[in-house]
C-alpha cells in the first residue's frame, strides 16, 4: 500500500494540472501510514524474530522449516527492515502530528493484540497468497535496493563485467 502511494505521489507531477492538487494529500497519507503502521510493525517483526532466533531456535515450529528453507525465513524477517531503513534515509516522508500518530499506533496495537488474544485464524487464501508472494518480495527487494542506490548498481555491474566487456562502448 505504501509502495502504491509512493508511486502515485512521485508521478503526480505528470498528471494534468487539476489533479496535481492531490499530490500533497497523497504524500501526507503515505507519511502517516509509513510512520504509524509500517515502521513500528517492521521494527517489531524484525526485533521479535531475531530475539527468538538468538535465544532459542526451538521456538520456531519445525513445520516452518519443512515449508521453506531457513534463508527464506531470514529474508522475510530482515529485508523488510532494510527497505524501511532505506526509505527513512532516501525518501522525504511527511511526519504526521503526534496525537494522530499515537492514535494510529494505539489502534494498531489494540487490533493486533486482540487478534492474537482471540486467536483469529488466517483464511487459507491469505496464507497461500502470503507464501507465494514472498518469493517475489525477495526479488523485488533486490531490485528496489538497486534502483534506490544507483552507485551500488554501478559497483555490482562493474564487479561482474570488466570494462572491456562491452565492446560497443566508445
Short mmCIF file of C-alpha atoms in Angstrom, two decimals:
data_model
loop_
_atom_site.label_atom_id
_atom_site.label_comp_id
_atom_site.label_asym_id
_atom_site.label_seq_id
_atom_site.Cartn_x
_atom_site.Cartn_y
_atom_site.Cartn_z
CA UNK A 1 0.00 0.00 0.00
CA UNK A 2 2.80 2.42 0.85
CA UNK A 3 4.54 1.45 -2.37
CA UNK A 4 1.43 2.32 -4.39
CA UNK A 5 1.06 5.66 -2.56
CA UNK A 6 4.74 6.40 -3.22
CA UNK A 7 4.30 5.57 -6.87
CA UNK A 8 1.23 7.78 -7.15
CA UNK A 9 2.73 10.75 -5.29
CA UNK A 10 6.05 10.57 -7.15
CA UNK A 11 4.27 10.57 -10.51
CA UNK A 12 1.67 13.20 -9.60
CA UNK A 13 3.71 15.87 -11.41
CA UNK A 14 2.96 14.10 -14.70
CA UNK A 15 -0.79 14.34 -14.17
CA UNK A 16 -2.93 17.13 -15.58
CA UNK A 17 -2.74 20.39 -13.64
CA UNK A 18 -6.13 19.94 -11.92
CA UNK A 19 -5.13 16.57 -10.50
CA UNK A 20 -1.79 17.75 -9.10
CA UNK A 21 -3.60 19.05 -6.01
CA UNK A 22 -3.84 15.52 -4.69
CA UNK A 23 -0.04 15.18 -4.51
CA UNK A 24 0.15 16.83 -1.07
CA UNK A 25 -2.70 14.66 0.24
CA UNK A 26 -1.04 11.51 -1.13
CA UNK A 27 2.29 12.43 0.45
CA UNK A 28 0.75 13.16 3.84
CA UNK A 29 -1.24 9.89 3.73
CA UNK A 30 1.89 7.99 2.71
CA UNK A 31 3.86 9.56 5.56
CA UNK A 32 1.09 8.80 8.06
CA UNK A 33 0.84 5.13 7.04
CA UNK A 34 4.61 4.74 6.96
CA UNK A 35 5.32 6.37 10.34
CA UNK A 36 2.26 4.96 12.10
CA UNK A 37 1.99 1.41 10.77
CA UNK A 38 4.92 0.31 8.61
CA UNK A 39 7.83 1.48 10.77
CA UNK A 40 6.53 0.09 14.12
CA UNK A 41 5.34 -3.22 12.66
CA UNK A 42 8.54 -3.81 10.71
CA UNK A 43 10.69 -2.97 13.71
CA UNK A 44 8.61 -5.28 15.93
CA UNK A 45 8.70 -8.20 13.48
CA UNK A 46 12.45 -7.92 12.89
CA UNK A 47 13.29 -7.50 16.58
CA UNK A 48 10.98 -10.34 17.66
CA UNK A 49 12.29 -12.73 15.02
CA UNK A 50 15.96 -12.13 15.74
CA UNK A 51 15.39 -12.23 19.50
CA UNK A 52 13.65 -15.59 19.22
CA UNK A 53 16.28 -16.83 16.79
CA UNK A 54 19.19 -15.94 19.06
CA UNK A 55 17.56 -17.05 22.32
CA UNK A 56 16.15 -20.39 21.27
CA UNK A 57 15.64 -21.67 17.73
CA UNK A 58 13.28 -24.34 19.05
CA UNK A 59 10.54 -21.70 19.44
CA UNK A 60 10.15 -21.77 15.66
CA UNK A 61 7.97 -24.77 14.76
CA UNK A 62 9.74 -27.48 12.78
CA UNK A 63 6.86 -27.43 10.27
CA UNK A 64 8.07 -23.99 9.22
CA UNK A 65 11.37 -25.43 8.07
CA UNK A 66 9.52 -28.11 6.11
CA UNK A 67 7.63 -25.41 4.19
CA UNK A 68 10.55 -23.12 3.46
CA UNK A 69 14.32 -23.07 3.85
CA UNK A 70 15.77 -21.09 6.73
CA UNK A 71 17.37 -18.49 4.43
CA UNK A 72 13.94 -17.52 3.08
CA UNK A 73 12.65 -17.19 6.64
CA UNK A 74 15.59 -14.91 7.44
CA UNK A 75 14.94 -12.95 4.26
CA UNK A 76 11.30 -12.37 5.17
CA UNK A 77 12.18 -11.00 8.57
CA UNK A 78 15.24 -8.96 7.59
CA UNK A 79 14.53 -7.49 4.15
CA UNK A 80 11.55 -5.54 5.42
CA UNK A 81 13.68 -3.65 7.92
CA UNK A 82 16.33 -2.96 5.27
CA UNK A 83 13.68 -1.44 3.00
CA UNK A 84 12.23 0.64 5.82
CA UNK A 85 15.66 1.98 6.78
CA UNK A 86 16.38 2.81 3.13
CA UNK A 87 13.04 4.57 2.90
CA UNK A 88 13.86 6.58 6.03
CA UNK A 89 17.22 7.59 4.59
CA UNK A 90 16.32 8.34 0.98
CA UNK A 91 12.65 9.33 1.00
CA UNK A 92 11.29 12.60 2.32
CA UNK A 93 8.33 11.35 4.37
CA UNK A 94 5.99 13.86 5.92
CA UNK A 95 5.76 13.42 9.68
CA UNK A 96 2.15 13.29 10.94
CA UNK A 97 1.04 15.16 14.07
CA UNK A 98 1.98 13.33 17.27
CA UNK A 99 -1.60 12.89 18.51
CA UNK A 100 -2.85 11.30 15.30
CA UNK A 101 0.25 9.09 15.03
CA UNK A 102 -0.20 7.89 18.62
CA UNK A 103 -3.87 7.24 17.94
CA UNK A 104 -2.96 5.14 14.88
CA UNK A 105 -0.27 3.18 16.71
CA UNK A 106 -2.62 2.56 19.65
CA UNK A 107 -5.39 1.40 17.33
CA UNK A 108 -2.93 -0.88 15.54
CA UNK A 109 -1.76 -2.40 18.85
CA UNK A 110 -5.34 -2.95 20.05
CA UNK A 111 -6.36 -4.67 16.81
CA UNK A 112 -3.16 -6.73 16.67
CA UNK A 113 -3.26 -7.97 20.26
CA UNK A 114 -7.00 -8.61 20.17
CA UNK A 115 -6.49 -10.78 17.07
CA UNK A 116 -3.77 -12.70 18.90
CA UNK A 117 -5.88 -12.96 22.06
CA UNK A 118 -8.94 -14.22 20.19
CA UNK A 119 -6.74 -16.50 18.05
CA UNK A 120 -8.39 -15.38 14.83
CA UNK A 121 -7.26 -17.85 12.15
CA UNK A 122 -5.80 -16.65 8.88
CA UNK A 123 -8.01 -17.74 5.96
CA UNK A 124 -6.31 -20.24 3.63
CA UNK A 125 -6.44 -17.78 0.72
CA UNK A 126 -4.29 -15.24 2.57
CA UNK A 127 -1.93 -17.96 3.75
CA UNK A 128 -1.44 -19.16 0.16
CA UNK A 129 -1.10 -15.59 -1.08
CA UNK A 130 1.45 -14.82 1.64
CA UNK A 131 3.71 -17.78 0.90
CA UNK A 132 3.60 -17.42 -2.88
CA UNK A 133 4.04 -13.65 -2.95
CA UNK A 134 7.01 -13.64 -0.58
CA UNK A 135 9.19 -15.33 -3.18
CA UNK A 136 8.52 -12.33 -5.38
CA UNK A 137 9.11 -9.99 -2.44
CA UNK A 138 12.74 -11.06 -2.15
CA UNK A 139 13.41 -10.40 -5.83
CA UNK A 140 11.50 -7.11 -5.60
CA UNK A 141 13.59 -6.12 -2.58
CA UNK A 142 16.79 -6.70 -4.50
CA UNK A 143 15.52 -4.73 -7.49
CA UNK A 144 14.23 -1.89 -5.29
CA UNK A 145 17.55 -1.73 -3.44
CA UNK A 146 19.49 -1.46 -6.68
CA UNK A 147 17.13 1.21 -8.02
CA UNK A 148 17.33 3.26 -4.81
CA UNK A 149 21.15 3.18 -4.81
CA UNK A 150 22.40 3.68 -8.38
CA UNK A 151 26.00 3.79 -7.13
CA UNK A 152 25.57 0.28 -5.71
CA UNK A 153 24.09 -0.88 -9.01
CA UNK A 154 27.10 0.52 -10.88
CA UNK A 155 29.54 -1.15 -8.49
CA UNK A 156 27.83 -4.53 -8.85
CA UNK A 157 27.80 -4.19 -12.64
CA UNK A 158 31.50 -3.28 -12.69
CA UNK A 159 32.32 -6.21 -10.42
CA UNK A 160 30.53 -8.68 -12.69
CA UNK A 161 31.65 -7.25 -16.01
CA UNK A 162 35.13 -5.81 -16.60
CA UNK A 163 35.43 -2.52 -18.54
CA UNK A 164 36.38 -4.30 -21.77
CA UNK A 165 33.26 -6.48 -21.57
CA UNK A 166 31.13 -4.03 -23.57
CA UNK A 167 32.81 -3.78 -26.99
CA UNK A 168 30.21 -1.33 -28.37
CA UNK A 169 31.15 1.31 -25.83
CA UNK A 170 33.16 4.16 -27.36
#
